[in-house]
Structure formats: C-alpha cells, structure tokens
XYZ file of C-alpha atoms in Angstrom:
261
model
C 198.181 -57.675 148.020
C 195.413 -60.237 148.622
C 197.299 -63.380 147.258
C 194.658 -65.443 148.147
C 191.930 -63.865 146.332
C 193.717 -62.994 143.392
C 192.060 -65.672 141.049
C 188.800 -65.591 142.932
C 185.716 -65.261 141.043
C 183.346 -66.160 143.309
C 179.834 -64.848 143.186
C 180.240 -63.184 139.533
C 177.906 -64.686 136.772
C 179.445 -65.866 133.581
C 177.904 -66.263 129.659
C 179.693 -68.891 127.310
C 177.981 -69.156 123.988
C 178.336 -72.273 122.859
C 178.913 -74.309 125.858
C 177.519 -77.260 124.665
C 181.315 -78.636 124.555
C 184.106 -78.619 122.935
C 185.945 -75.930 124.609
C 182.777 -73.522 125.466
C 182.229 -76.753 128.072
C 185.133 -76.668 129.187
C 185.318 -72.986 129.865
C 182.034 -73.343 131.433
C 183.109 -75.879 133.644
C 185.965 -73.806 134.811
C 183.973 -71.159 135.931
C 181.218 -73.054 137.816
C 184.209 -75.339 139.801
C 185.546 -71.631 140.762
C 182.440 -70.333 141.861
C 180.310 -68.668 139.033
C 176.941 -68.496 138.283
C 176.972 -69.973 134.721
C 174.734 -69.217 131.999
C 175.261 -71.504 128.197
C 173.599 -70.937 125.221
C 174.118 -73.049 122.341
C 171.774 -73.795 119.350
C 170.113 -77.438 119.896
C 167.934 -77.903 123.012
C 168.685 -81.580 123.984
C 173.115 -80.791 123.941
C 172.788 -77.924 126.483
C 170.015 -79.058 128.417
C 172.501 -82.513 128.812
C 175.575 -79.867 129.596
C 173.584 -78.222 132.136
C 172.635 -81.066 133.271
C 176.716 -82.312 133.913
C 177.772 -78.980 135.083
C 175.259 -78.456 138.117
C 177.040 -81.274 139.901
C 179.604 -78.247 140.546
C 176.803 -74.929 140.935
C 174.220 -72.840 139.299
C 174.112 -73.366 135.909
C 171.281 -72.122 133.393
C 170.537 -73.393 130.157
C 169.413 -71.727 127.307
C 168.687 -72.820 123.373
C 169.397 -70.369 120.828
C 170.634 -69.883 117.389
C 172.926 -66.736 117.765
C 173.632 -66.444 114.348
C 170.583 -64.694 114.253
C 168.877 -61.734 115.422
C 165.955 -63.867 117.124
C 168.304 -65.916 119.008
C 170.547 -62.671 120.135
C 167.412 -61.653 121.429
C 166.186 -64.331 123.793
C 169.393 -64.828 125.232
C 169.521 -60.964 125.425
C 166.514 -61.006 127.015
C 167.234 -63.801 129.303
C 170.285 -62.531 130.901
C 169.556 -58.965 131.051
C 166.923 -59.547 133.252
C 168.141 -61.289 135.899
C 170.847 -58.955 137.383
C 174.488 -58.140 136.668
C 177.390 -59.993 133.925
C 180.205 -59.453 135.082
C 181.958 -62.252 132.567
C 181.194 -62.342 128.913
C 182.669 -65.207 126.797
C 182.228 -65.285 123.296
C 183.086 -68.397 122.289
C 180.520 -70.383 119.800
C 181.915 -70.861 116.733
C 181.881 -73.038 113.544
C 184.408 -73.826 109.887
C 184.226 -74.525 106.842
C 186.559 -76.134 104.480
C 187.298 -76.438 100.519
C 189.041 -75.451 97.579
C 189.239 -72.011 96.907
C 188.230 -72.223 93.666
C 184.848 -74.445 94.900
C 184.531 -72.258 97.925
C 180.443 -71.947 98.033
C 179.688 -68.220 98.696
C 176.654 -70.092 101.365
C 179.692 -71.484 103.681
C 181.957 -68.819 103.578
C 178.713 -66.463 104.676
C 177.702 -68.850 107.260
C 181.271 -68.908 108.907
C 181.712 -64.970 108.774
C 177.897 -64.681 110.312
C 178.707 -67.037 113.482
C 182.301 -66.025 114.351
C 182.757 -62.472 113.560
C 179.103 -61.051 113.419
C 177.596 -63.060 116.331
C 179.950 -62.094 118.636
C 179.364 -58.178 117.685
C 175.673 -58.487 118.504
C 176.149 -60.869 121.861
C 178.246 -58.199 123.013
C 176.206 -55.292 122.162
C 172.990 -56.939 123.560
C 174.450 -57.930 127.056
C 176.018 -53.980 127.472
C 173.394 -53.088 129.956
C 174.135 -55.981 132.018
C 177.628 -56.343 131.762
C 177.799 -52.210 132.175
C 176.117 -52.927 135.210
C 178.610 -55.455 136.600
C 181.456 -52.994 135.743
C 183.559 -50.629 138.043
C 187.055 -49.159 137.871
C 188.719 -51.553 140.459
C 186.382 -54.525 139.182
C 185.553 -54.286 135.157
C 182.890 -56.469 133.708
C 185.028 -58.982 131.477
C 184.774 -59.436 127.523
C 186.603 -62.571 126.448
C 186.668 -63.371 122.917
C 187.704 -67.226 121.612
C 190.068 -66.672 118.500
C 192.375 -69.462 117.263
C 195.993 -69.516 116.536
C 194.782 -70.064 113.026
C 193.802 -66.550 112.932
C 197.648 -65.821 113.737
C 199.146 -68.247 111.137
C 197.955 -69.683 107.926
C 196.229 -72.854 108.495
C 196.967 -75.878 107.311
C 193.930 -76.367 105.590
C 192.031 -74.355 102.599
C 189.350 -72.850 105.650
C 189.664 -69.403 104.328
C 186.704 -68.294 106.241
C 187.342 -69.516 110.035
C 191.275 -67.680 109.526
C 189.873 -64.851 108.461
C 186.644 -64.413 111.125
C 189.385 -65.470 113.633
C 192.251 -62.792 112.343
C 189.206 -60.298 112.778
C 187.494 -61.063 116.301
C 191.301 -60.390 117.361
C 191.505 -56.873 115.866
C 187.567 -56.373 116.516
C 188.343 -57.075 120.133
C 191.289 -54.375 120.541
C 188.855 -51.978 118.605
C 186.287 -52.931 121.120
C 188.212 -52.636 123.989
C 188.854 -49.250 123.478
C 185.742 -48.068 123.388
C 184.208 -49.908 126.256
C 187.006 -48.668 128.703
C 184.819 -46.050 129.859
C 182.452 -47.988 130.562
C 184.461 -49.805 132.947
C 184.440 -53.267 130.688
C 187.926 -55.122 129.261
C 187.978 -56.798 126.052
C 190.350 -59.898 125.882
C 190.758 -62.238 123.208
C 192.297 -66.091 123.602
C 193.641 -67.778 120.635
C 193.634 -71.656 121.697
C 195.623 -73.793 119.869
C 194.615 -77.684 118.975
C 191.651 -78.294 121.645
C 189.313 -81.528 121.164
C 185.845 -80.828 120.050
C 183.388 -81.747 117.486
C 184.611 -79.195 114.953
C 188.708 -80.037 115.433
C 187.346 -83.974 114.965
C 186.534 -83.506 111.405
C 190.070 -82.508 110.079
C 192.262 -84.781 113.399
C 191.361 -88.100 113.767
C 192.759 -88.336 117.808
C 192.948 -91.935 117.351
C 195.321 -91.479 114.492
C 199.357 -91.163 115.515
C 199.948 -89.499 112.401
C 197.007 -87.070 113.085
C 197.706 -86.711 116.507
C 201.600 -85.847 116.284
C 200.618 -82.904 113.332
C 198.525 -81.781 116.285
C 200.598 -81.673 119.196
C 202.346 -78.610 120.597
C 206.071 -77.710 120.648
C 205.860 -77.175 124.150
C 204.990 -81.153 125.491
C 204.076 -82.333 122.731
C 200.202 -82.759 123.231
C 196.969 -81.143 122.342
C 195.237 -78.880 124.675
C 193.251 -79.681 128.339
C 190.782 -77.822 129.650
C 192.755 -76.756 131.955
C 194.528 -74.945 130.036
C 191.837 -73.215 128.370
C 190.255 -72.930 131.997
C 193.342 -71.020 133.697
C 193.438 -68.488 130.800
C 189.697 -67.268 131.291
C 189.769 -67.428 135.009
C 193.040 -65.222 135.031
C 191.278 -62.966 132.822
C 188.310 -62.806 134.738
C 189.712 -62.710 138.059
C 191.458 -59.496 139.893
C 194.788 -61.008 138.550
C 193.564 -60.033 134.909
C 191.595 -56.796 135.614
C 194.286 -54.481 134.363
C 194.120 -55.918 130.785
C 192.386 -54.795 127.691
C 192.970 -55.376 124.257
C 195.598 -58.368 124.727
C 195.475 -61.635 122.812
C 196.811 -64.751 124.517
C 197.804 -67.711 122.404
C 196.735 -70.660 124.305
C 198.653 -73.644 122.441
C 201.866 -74.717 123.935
C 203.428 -72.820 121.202
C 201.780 -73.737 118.025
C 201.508 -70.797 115.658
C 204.157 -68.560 118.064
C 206.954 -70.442 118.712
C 207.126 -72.724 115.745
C 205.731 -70.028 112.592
C-alpha cells in the first residue's frame, strides 16, 4: 500500500459547475492546491472569469460562461471539455432554491429549481461520457460527484419544497447512475453538505446574526462548514483512497440532519 499517494490526484483534470463560489469555489480550489487541472463553468462571465482569475495563483485553471440549465449551455461546455483530452473528475455541483408558501408556490420557481438541480446535472453528465469514459479504467475510474444537501435527507426548515425534493432525487439519481456507468469504469458519488456559506445559504442565515448563526451550526463543534471540509470529501472521493466507491452518499455537516433528525 502506497500511503503516500493515496489522496494524490495529481495530473487528473477536474469539472465543477458552478464554481463561481460558494462551495463549487471551494471545491475548485481544493482540487487545483492538490494538483488538478481545473475547469469552472458558471452562468455570468465577469464571476468566473474573477474565480479563475483567484484560483491560478495555485495551477491551471480554465474558465468557462454558461447557462447549464439549458441545452445551449450543456453544449459549449460539452464541447469545450470534450475536446481537450481526458475527465477523469466530474463534479456536479451548480445549484439554486427557491422559497414560499405552498399554497403561493409559483409553478415558474418550482420549474426553475427542478431544471438546474436535478435535470442539469443529468445532461452535464451525459455530455462529458466520452471524456470522462476516456479517463476511466478498472484500477483508476473516472469520478462522478454529485452536490446534494442534507436537506434532501431531512425536511428543511423552510417551505423550499423544490431544492428538498431536486436534492432527495440527485441522491437516488446518483445510485441509479452509478450502476449503470460501472461498466464503463466511472463511480457515481453523491455529498450532502450541511450549512456551507454562499450566496444562496445568505438569503435565509444572516452569519452576522447569533441567533442565525447558532440555528446553523453543527452538533459536532458547533459551527458551519469550511472548505475544508467540503475539500477533503471530494479529494477522498477522487483520489485512489475513494476508487472503490459507487453509489454512496456522504453527509458533510458535522452532524446536522444525521445525528440530530
């Protein structure tokens, strides 16, 4: 056993959709400080162009504007990527929520919210199959990582009947996936983070607020996540310590929605 290489990822070339920031950042951070070739996507040209911009203090990084809730944005990263050589990690990861009263739910948000979380990720990962089939071998599989929340484990505290649900279903869509693609010499993993900082968590915790900030924390130290603990999780699953894995979800949240639902 090479202990020393066991979380190496050196040399293998990563995707995280929406690695603007947030916790696609900080995922794409991780994997450029450990050696990746990093390509981001995220919808607006100036955020990822400024990400990019941060993250090739630390390697190659490659920026690239696209709205992958559609099929014209699938495409150009699509096209992008599976031209320039093997993928050996895949992270889905961009995301988005929407919150109201059942009974004012607008039909417009809760399709918006099933179209970026659940269906986006389908169509990412059935676009980059020639390059991440390419990456693959039996010793070595080309990595599928899917971003879920603990909130599609528990009822949320909040009416966002949409982001539980897309969440609840990129879980089981990821199992389903993985067994399919083991052929193929490619894992599927899902991570369920618990409370990270971003732009989306902002609008319902205020971090400057103690009330907020305590509903937030974790069981387990009392504190919302760091990107190093998002970080660890993906390189473990991408690395050779992870490559015997398929299917699993890990809850990433210092116990939230495990060990206190």
């Amino acid at each position: 056993m090479d202990i020393a290489r066991l979380f190496d990822v050196k040399g293998k070339t990563a995707l995280v959709t929406g690695g603007s920031g947030g916790i696609g950042y900080m995922i794409a951070t991780a994997l450029v400080q450990a050696g990746c070739r990093v390509v981001i996507c995220s919808r607006k040209q100036t955020d990822i162009e400024a990400a990019a911009d941060r993250l090739r203090a630390f390697g190659a990084v490659t920026a690239i504007a696209a709205d992958i809730a559609t099929e014209a944005g699938v495409a150009k990263v699509a096209a992008a990527v599976n031209g320039a050589g093997p993928l050996h990690i895949l992270v889905n990861n961009a995301g988005t929520s929407w919150g109201a009263p059942i009974d004012r739910f607008p039909r417009a948000g809760f399709e918006k919210v099933l179209q970026l979380n659940l269906l986006a990720p389908f169509e990412m990962t059935k676009a980059m199959l020639p390059a991440l089939r390419a990456a693959g071998t039996a010793e070595d599989p080309a990595r599928i990582i899917n971003i879920a929340s603990i909130d599609g484990m528990q009822v949320p505290q909040w009416e966002s009947y949409p982001y539980s649900a897309t969440k609840a279903g990129i879980i089981h869509m990821g199992r389903h996936m993985g067994k399919f693609l083991a052929d193929d010499h490619i894992s599927v993993n899902t991570i369920a983070p618990g409370f990270f900082p971003s732009k989306m968590t902002a609008s319902v915790v205020d971090l400057d607020n103690e009330a907020d900030m305590a509903a937030a924390a974790s069981p387990l130290g009392g504190r919302i996540g760091m990107a190093e603990d998002i970080g660890g999780a993906v390189i473990y699953l991408s690395s050779r310590a992870g490559a015997w894995l398929s299917g699993v979800t890990i809850p990433v949240g210092g116990g939230r929605g495990t060990i206190d639902n």
